[in-house]
mmCIF file of C-alpha atoms and ligand atoms in Angstrom:
data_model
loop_
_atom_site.group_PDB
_atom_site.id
_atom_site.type_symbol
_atom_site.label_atom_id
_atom_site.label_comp_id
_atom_site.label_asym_id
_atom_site.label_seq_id
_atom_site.Cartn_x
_atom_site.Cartn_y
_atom_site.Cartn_z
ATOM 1 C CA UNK A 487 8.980 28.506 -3.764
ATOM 2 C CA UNK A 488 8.968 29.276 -7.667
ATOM 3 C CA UNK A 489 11.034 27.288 -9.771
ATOM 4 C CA UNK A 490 14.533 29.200 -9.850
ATOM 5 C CA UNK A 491 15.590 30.309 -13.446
ATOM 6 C CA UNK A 492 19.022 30.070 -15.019
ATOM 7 C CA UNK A 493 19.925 26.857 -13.586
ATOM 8 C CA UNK A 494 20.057 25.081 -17.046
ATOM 9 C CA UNK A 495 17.743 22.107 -15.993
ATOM 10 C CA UNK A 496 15.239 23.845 -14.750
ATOM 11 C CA UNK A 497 12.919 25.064 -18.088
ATOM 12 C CA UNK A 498 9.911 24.663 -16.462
ATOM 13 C CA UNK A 499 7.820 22.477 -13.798
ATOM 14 C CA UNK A 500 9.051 19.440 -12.967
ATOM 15 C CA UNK A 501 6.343 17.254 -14.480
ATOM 16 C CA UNK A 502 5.323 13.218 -14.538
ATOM 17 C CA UNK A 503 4.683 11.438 -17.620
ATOM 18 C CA UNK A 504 2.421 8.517 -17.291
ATOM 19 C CA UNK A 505 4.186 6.409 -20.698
ATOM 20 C CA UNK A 506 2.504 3.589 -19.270
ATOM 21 C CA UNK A 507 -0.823 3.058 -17.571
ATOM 22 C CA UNK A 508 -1.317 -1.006 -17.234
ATOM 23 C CA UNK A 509 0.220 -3.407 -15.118
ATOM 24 C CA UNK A 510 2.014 -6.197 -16.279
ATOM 25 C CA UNK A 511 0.182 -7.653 -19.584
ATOM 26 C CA UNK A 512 -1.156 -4.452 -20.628
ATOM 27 C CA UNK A 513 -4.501 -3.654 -22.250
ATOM 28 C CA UNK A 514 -5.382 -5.708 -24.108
ATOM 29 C CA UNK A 515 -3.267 -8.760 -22.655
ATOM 30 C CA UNK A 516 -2.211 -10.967 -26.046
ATOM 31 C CA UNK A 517 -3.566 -14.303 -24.002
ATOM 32 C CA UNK A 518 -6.753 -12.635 -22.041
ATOM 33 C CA UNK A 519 -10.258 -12.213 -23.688
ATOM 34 C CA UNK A 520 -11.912 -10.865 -20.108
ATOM 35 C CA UNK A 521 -14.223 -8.177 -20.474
ATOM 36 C CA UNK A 522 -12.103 -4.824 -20.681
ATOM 37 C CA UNK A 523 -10.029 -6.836 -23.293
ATOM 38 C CA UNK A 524 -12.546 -7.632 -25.349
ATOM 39 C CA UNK A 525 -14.087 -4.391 -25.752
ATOM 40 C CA UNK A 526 -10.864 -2.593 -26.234
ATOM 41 C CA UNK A 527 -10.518 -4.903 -29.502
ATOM 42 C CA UNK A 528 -13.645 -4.179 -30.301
ATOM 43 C CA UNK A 529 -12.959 -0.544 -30.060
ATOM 44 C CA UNK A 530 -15.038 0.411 -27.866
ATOM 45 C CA UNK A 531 -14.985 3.873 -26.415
ATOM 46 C CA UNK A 532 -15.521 3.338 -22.651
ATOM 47 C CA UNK A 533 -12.250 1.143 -22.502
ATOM 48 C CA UNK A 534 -8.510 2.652 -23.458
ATOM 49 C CA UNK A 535 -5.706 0.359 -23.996
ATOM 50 C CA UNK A 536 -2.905 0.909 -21.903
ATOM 51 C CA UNK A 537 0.735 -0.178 -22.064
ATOM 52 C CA UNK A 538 2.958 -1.637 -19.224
ATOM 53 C CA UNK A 539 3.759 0.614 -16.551
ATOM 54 C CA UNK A 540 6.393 3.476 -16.437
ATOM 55 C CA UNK A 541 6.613 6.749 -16.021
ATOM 56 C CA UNK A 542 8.986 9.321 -16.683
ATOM 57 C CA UNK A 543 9.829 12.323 -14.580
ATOM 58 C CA UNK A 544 11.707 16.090 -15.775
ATOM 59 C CA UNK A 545 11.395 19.393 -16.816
ATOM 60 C CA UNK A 546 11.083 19.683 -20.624
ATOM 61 C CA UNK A 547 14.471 20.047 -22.337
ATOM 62 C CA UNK A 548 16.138 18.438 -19.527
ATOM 63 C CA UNK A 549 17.070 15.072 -19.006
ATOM 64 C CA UNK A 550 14.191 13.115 -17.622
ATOM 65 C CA UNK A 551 13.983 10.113 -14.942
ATOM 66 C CA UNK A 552 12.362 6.905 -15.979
ATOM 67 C CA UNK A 553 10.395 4.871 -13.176
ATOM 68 C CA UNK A 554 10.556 1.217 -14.255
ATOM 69 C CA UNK A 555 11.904 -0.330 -17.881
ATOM 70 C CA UNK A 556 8.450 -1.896 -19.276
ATOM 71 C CA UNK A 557 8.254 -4.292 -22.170
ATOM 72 C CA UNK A 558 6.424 -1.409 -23.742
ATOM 73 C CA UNK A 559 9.447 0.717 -23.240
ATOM 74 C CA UNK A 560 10.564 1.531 -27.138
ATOM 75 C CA UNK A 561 6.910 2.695 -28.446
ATOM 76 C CA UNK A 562 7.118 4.660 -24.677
ATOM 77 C CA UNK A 563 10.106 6.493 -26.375
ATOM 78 C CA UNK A 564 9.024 7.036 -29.857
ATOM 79 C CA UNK A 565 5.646 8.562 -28.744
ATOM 80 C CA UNK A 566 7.419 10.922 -26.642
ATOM 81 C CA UNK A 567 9.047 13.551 -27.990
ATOM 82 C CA UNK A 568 10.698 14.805 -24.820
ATOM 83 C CA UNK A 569 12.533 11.168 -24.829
ATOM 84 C CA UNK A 570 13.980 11.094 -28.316
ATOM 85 C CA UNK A 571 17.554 11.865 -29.150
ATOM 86 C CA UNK A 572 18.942 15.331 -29.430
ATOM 87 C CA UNK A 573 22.221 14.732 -30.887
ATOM 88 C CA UNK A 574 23.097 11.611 -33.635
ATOM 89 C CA UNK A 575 24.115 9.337 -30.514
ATOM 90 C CA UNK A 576 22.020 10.168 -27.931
ATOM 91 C CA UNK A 577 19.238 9.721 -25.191
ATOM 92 C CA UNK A 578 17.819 12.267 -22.864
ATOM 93 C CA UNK A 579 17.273 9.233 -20.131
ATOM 94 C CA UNK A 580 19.663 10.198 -17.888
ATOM 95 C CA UNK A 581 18.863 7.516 -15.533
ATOM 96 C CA UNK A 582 16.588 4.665 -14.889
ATOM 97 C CA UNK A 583 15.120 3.614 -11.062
ATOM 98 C CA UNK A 584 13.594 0.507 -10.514
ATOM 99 C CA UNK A 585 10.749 -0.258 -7.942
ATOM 100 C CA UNK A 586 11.279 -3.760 -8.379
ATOM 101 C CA UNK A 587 12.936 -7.216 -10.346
ATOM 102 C CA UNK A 588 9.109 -8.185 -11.737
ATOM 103 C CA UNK A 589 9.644 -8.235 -15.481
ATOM 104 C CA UNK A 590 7.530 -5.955 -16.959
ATOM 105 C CA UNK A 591 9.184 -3.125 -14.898
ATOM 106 C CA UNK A 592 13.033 -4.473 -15.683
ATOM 107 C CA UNK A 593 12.280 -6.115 -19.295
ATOM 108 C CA UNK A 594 12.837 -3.448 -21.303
ATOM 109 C CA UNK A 595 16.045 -2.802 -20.125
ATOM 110 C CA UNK A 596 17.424 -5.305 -22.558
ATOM 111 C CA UNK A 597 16.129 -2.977 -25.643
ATOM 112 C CA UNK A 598 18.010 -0.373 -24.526
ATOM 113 C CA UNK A 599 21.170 -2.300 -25.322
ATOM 114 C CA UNK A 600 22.689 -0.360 -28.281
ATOM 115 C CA UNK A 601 25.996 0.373 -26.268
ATOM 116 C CA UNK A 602 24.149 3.141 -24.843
ATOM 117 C CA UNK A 603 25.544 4.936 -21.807
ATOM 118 C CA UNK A 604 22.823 4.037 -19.126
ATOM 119 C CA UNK A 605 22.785 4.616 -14.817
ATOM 120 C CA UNK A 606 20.068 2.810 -13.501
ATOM 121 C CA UNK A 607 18.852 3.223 -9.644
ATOM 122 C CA UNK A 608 18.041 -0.179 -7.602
ATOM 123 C CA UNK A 609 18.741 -1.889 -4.245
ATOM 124 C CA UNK A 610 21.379 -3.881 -4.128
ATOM 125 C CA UNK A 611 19.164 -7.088 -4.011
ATOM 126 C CA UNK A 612 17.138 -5.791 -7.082
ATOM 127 C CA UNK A 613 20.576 -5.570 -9.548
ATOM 128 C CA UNK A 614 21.701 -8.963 -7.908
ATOM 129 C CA UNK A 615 18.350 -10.434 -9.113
ATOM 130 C CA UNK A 616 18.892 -9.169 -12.483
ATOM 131 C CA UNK A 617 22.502 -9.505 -13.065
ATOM 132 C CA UNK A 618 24.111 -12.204 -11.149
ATOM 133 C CA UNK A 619 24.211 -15.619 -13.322
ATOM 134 C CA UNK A 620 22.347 -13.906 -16.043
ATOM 135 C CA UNK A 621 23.641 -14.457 -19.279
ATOM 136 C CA UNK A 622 21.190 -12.344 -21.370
ATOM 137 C CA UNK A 623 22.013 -9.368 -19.064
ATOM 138 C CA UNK A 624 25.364 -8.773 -20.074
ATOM 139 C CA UNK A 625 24.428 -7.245 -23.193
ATOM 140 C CA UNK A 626 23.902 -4.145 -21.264
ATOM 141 C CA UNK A 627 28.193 -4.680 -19.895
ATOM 142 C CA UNK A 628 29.408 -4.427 -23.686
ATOM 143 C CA UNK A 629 31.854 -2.186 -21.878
ATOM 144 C CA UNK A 630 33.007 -1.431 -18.531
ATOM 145 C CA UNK A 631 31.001 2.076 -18.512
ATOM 146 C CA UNK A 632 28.030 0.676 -20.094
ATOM 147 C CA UNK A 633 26.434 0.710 -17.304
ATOM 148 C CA UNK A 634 26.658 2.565 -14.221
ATOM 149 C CA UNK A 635 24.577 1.438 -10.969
ATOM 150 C CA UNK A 636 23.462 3.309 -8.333
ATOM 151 C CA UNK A 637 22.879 1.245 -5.199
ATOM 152 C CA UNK A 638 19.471 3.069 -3.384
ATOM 153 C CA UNK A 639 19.717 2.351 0.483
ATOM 154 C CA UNK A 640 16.268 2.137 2.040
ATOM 155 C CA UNK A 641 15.551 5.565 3.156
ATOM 156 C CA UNK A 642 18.523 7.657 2.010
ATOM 157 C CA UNK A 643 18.101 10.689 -0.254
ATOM 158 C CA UNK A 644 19.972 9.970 -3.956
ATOM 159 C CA UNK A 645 20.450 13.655 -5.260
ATOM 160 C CA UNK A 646 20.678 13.615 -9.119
ATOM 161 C CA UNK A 647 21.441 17.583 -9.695
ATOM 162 C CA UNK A 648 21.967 17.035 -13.423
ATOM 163 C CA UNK A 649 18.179 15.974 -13.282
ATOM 164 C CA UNK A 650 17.169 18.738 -10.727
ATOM 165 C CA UNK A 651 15.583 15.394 -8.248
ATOM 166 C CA UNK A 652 16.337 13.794 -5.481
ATOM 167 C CA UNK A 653 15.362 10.333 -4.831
ATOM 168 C CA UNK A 654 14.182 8.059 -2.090
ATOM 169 C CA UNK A 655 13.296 4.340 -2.052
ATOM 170 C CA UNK A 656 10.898 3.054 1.080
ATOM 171 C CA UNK A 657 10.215 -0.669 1.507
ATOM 172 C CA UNK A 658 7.145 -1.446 0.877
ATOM 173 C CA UNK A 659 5.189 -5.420 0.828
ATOM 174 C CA UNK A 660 5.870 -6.547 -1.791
ATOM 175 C CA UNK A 661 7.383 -9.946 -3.225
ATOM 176 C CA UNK A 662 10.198 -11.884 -4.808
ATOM 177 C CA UNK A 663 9.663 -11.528 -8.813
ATOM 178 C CA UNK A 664 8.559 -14.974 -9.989
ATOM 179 C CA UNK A 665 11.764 -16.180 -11.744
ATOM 180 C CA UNK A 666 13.587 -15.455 -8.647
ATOM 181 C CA UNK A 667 11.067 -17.387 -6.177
ATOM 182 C CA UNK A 668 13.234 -20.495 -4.353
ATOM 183 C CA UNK A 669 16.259 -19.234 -5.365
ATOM 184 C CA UNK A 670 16.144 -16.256 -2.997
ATOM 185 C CA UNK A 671 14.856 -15.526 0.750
ATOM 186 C CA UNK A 672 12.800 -12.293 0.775
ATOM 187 C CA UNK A 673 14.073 -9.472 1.976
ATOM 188 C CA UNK A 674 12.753 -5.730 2.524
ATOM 189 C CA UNK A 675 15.006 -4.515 -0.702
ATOM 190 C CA UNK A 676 12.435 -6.482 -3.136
ATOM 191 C CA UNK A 677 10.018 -3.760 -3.631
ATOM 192 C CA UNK A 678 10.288 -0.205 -3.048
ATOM 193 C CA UNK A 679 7.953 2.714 -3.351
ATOM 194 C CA UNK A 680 10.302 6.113 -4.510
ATOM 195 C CA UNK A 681 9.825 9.402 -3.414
ATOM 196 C CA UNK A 682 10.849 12.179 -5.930
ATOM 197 C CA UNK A 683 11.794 15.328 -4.522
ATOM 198 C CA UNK A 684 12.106 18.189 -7.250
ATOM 199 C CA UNK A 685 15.142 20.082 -6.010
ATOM 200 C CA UNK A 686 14.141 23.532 -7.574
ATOM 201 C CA UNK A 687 10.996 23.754 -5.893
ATOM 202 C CA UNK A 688 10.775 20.980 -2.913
ATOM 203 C CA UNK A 689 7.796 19.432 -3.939
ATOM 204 C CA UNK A 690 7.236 15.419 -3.974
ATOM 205 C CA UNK A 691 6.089 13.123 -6.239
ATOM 206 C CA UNK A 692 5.771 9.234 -4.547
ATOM 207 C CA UNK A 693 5.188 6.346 -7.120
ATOM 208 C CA UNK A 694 4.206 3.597 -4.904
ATOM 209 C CA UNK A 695 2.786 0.995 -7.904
ATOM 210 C CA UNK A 696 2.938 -2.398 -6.144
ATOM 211 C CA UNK A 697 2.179 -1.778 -2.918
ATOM 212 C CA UNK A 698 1.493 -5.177 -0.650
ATOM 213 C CA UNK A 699 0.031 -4.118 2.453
ATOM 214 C CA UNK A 700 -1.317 -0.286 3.696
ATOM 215 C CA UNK A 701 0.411 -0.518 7.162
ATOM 216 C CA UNK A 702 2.713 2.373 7.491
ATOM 217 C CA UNK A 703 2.108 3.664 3.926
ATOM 218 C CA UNK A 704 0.723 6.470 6.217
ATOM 219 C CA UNK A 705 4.587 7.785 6.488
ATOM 220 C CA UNK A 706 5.433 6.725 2.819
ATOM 221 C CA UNK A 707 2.833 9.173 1.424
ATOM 222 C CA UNK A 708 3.361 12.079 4.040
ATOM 223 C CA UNK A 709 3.670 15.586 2.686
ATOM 224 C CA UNK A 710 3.250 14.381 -0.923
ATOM 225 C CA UNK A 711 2.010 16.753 -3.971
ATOM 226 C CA UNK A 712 1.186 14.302 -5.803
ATOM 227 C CA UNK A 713 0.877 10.206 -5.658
ATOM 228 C CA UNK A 714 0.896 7.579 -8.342
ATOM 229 C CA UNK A 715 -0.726 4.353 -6.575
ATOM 230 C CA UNK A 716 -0.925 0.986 -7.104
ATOM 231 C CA UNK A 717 -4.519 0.400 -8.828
ATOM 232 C CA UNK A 718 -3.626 -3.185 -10.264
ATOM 233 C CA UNK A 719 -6.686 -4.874 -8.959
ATOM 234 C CA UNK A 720 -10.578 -3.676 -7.678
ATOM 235 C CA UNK A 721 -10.884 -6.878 -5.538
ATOM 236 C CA UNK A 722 -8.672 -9.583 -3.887
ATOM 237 C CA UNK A 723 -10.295 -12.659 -5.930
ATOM 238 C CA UNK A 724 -10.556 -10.702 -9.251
ATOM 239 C CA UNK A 725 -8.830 -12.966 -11.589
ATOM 240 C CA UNK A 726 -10.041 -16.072 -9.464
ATOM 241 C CA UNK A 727 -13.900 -14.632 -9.924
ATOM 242 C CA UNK A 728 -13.196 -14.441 -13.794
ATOM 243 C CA UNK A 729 -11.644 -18.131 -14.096
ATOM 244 C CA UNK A 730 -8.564 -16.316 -15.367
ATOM 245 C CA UNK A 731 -5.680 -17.685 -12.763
ATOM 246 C CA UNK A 732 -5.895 -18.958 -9.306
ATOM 247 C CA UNK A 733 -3.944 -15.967 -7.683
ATOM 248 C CA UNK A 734 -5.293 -13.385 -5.520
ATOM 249 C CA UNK A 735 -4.554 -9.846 -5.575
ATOM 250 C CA UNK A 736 -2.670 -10.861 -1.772
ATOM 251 C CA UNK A 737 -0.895 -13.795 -3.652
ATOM 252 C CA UNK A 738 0.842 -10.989 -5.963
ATOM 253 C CA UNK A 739 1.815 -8.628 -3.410
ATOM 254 C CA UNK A 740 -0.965 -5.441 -4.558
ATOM 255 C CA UNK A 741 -3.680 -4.377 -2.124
ATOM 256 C CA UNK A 742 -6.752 -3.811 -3.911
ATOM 257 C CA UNK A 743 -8.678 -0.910 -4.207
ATOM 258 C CA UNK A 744 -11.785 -1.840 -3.165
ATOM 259 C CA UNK A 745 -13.672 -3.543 -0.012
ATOM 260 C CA UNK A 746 -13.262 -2.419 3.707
ATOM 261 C CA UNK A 747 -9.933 -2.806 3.668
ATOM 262 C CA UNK A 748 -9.114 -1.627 0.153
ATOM 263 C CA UNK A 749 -6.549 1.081 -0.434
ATOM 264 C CA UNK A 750 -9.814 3.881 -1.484
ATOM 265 C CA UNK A 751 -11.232 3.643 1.882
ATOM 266 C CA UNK A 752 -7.866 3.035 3.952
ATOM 267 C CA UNK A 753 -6.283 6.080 2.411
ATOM 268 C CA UNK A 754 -9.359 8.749 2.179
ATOM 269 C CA UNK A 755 -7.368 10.748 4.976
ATOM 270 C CA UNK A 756 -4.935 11.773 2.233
ATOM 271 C CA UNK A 757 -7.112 14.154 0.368
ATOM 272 C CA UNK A 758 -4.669 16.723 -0.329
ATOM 273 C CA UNK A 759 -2.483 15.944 -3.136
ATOM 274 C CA UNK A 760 -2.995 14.825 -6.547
ATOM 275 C CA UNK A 761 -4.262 11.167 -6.339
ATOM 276 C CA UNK A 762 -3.727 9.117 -9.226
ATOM 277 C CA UNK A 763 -4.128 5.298 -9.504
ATOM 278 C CA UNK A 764 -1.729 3.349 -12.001
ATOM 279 C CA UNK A 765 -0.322 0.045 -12.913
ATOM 280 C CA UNK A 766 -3.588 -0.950 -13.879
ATOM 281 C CA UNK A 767 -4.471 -4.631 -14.754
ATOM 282 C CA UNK A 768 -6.664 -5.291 -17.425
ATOM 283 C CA UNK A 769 -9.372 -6.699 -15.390
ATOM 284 C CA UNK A 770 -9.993 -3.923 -13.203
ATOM 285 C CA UNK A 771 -13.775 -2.901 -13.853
ATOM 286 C CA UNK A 772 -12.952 0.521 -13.117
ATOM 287 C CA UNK A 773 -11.111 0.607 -16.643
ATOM 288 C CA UNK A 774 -14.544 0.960 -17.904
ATOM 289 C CA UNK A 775 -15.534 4.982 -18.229
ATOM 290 C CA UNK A 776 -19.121 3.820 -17.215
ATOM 291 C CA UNK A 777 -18.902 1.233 -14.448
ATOM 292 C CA UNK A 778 -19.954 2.023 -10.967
ATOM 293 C CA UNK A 779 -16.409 1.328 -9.343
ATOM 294 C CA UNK A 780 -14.891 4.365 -11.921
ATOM 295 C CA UNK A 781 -17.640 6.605 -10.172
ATOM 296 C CA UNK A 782 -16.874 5.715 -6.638
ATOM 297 C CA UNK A 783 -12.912 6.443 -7.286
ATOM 298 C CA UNK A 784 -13.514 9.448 -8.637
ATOM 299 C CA UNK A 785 -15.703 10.788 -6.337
ATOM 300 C CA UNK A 786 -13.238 10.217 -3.602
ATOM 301 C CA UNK A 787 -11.052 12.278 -5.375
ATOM 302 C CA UNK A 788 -9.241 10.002 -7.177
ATOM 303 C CA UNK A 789 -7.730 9.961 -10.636
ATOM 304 C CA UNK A 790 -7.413 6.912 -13.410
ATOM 305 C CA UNK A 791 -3.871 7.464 -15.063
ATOM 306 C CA UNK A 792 -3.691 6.708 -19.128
ATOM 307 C CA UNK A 793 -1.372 6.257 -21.496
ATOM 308 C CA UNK A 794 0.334 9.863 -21.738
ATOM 309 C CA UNK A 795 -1.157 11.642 -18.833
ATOM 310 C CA UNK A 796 0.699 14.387 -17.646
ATOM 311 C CA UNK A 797 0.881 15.508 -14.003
ATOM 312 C CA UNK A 798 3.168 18.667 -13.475
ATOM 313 C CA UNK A 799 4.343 18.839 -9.884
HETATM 314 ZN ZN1 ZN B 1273 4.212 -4.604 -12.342
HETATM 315 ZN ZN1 ZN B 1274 -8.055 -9.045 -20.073
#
């Protein structure tokens, strides 16, 4: 079905705007000198820095969805024209959805705090995280209709028709966000994966960009046009191998890519839509335009988002 015309929000495809390529840290990370980092200082070509993950989703001239509130999220806006304001008071974020309380996809929620109107999308247990007993947080509840929240149920369909999407969160493995770990149990509601249904035209988009364990993802990625996976980490022991922490990819809740039972060769059934890894860590070797593990993703079919990529839907 063709976009339909006339229906003020629809301009043109629906389309997803990588404004952030890197998983938490970005590229380079301030406190890591590990290979990519270094040679992205150095400016080298075969490495491109990459901010902290988000992504934005609309037509152009509409209001647009965000995916996540990184750290990075005011250059985001300022090297994106389709996000600045249109009026002297304004924003075209018309909402935000969170896939999760870690902090470099909630953080930069607090530098949105100029008594802007904001509605941001979470599970119940994701705003809880964030707002209950949190001091710093009530900057964004300067006034009663500072903020609105929209509670996503696992599973149900959130139509926003003044965006032209419809939205789905799906549990996915995931974890507890480190502040919160011993204060909470873990429940299902920590980590979603969203499904983005453009209204206009019926195709999805699924952002899935911490993504603990493949079983069922099989369902969660069904009849997609287009998927934005989690790429944080090659291997399980990456950081460990590097002497750069003593977590495994496991530990934090993000399947890697490679290995037997890596998310490549688990998911080469889904050769259809566009595949596009994101939420990249800085230590992934496949960063690098000219190591082996960038050729065997991309001859699978897979792409390696950047820093304002551009995938219409
Ligand atoms: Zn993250
Ligand atoms: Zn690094």
């Amino acid at each position: 079905m063709a976009p339909r015309a006339g229906r003020g929000y629809i301009c043109e495809r629906m389309r997803l705007h990588v404004l952030g390529s890197g998983a938490g840290g970005g590229l380079p990370q301030w406190n890591c000198s590990c290979d990519n980092c270094t040679l992205v200082r150095a400016g080298d070509a075969r490495v491109t820095a990459r901010t902290q993950d988000s992504i934005a989703i609309g037509s152009k001239g509409s209001g647009q969805l965000l995916v996540n509130a990184s750290p990075d999220i005011l250059r985001h806006i300022e090297r994106t024209e389709r996000l600045w304001p249109r009026a002297p008071r304004d924003t075209p974020i018309a909402a935000i959805a969170l896939t999760n309380g870690d902090l470099d996809h909630v953080i930069g929620l607090l530098s949105l705090r100029e008594s802007q109107p904001l509605r941001i999308l979470s599970t119940a247990r994701v705003r809880a995280g964030l707002v209950e007993r949190n001091a710093v947080l009530r900057t964004l509840a300067r006034t009663p209709d500072q903020v609105t929240w929209t509670t996503l149920e696992l599973g149900s369909e959130i139509a926003l028709d003044d965006l032209g999407v419809a939205v789905t969160a799906v549990p996915v493995a995931g974890k507890l966000p480190v502040h919160l770990v011993g204060l909470l149990e873990p429940s299902p509601e920590d980590n979603v994966a969203l499904r983005v249904r453009d209204l206009a035209t019926g195709r999805v988009a699924v952002v899935a960009t911490a993504v603990g364990a493949l079983d069922g993802v099989e369902r969660l990625l069904a009849g997609a046009d287009a998927i934005l996976f989690d790429g944080t980490f090659w291997s399980d022991d990456e950081l460990v191998a590097r002497g750069l922490g003593r977590a495994r990819a496991q530990d934090m809740a993000h399947v890697p890519i490679g290995g037997a039972a890596g998310s490549l060769a688990r998911l080469a059934a889904f050769a259809g839509p566009r595949r596009v890894y994101t939420h990249i860590n800085n230590t992934n070797p496949m960063l690098r335009a000219d190591s082996a593990e960038r050729a065997r993703v991309e001859r699978a079919g897979w792409e390696i988002a950047s820093d304002g990529m551009e995938i219409a839907l």
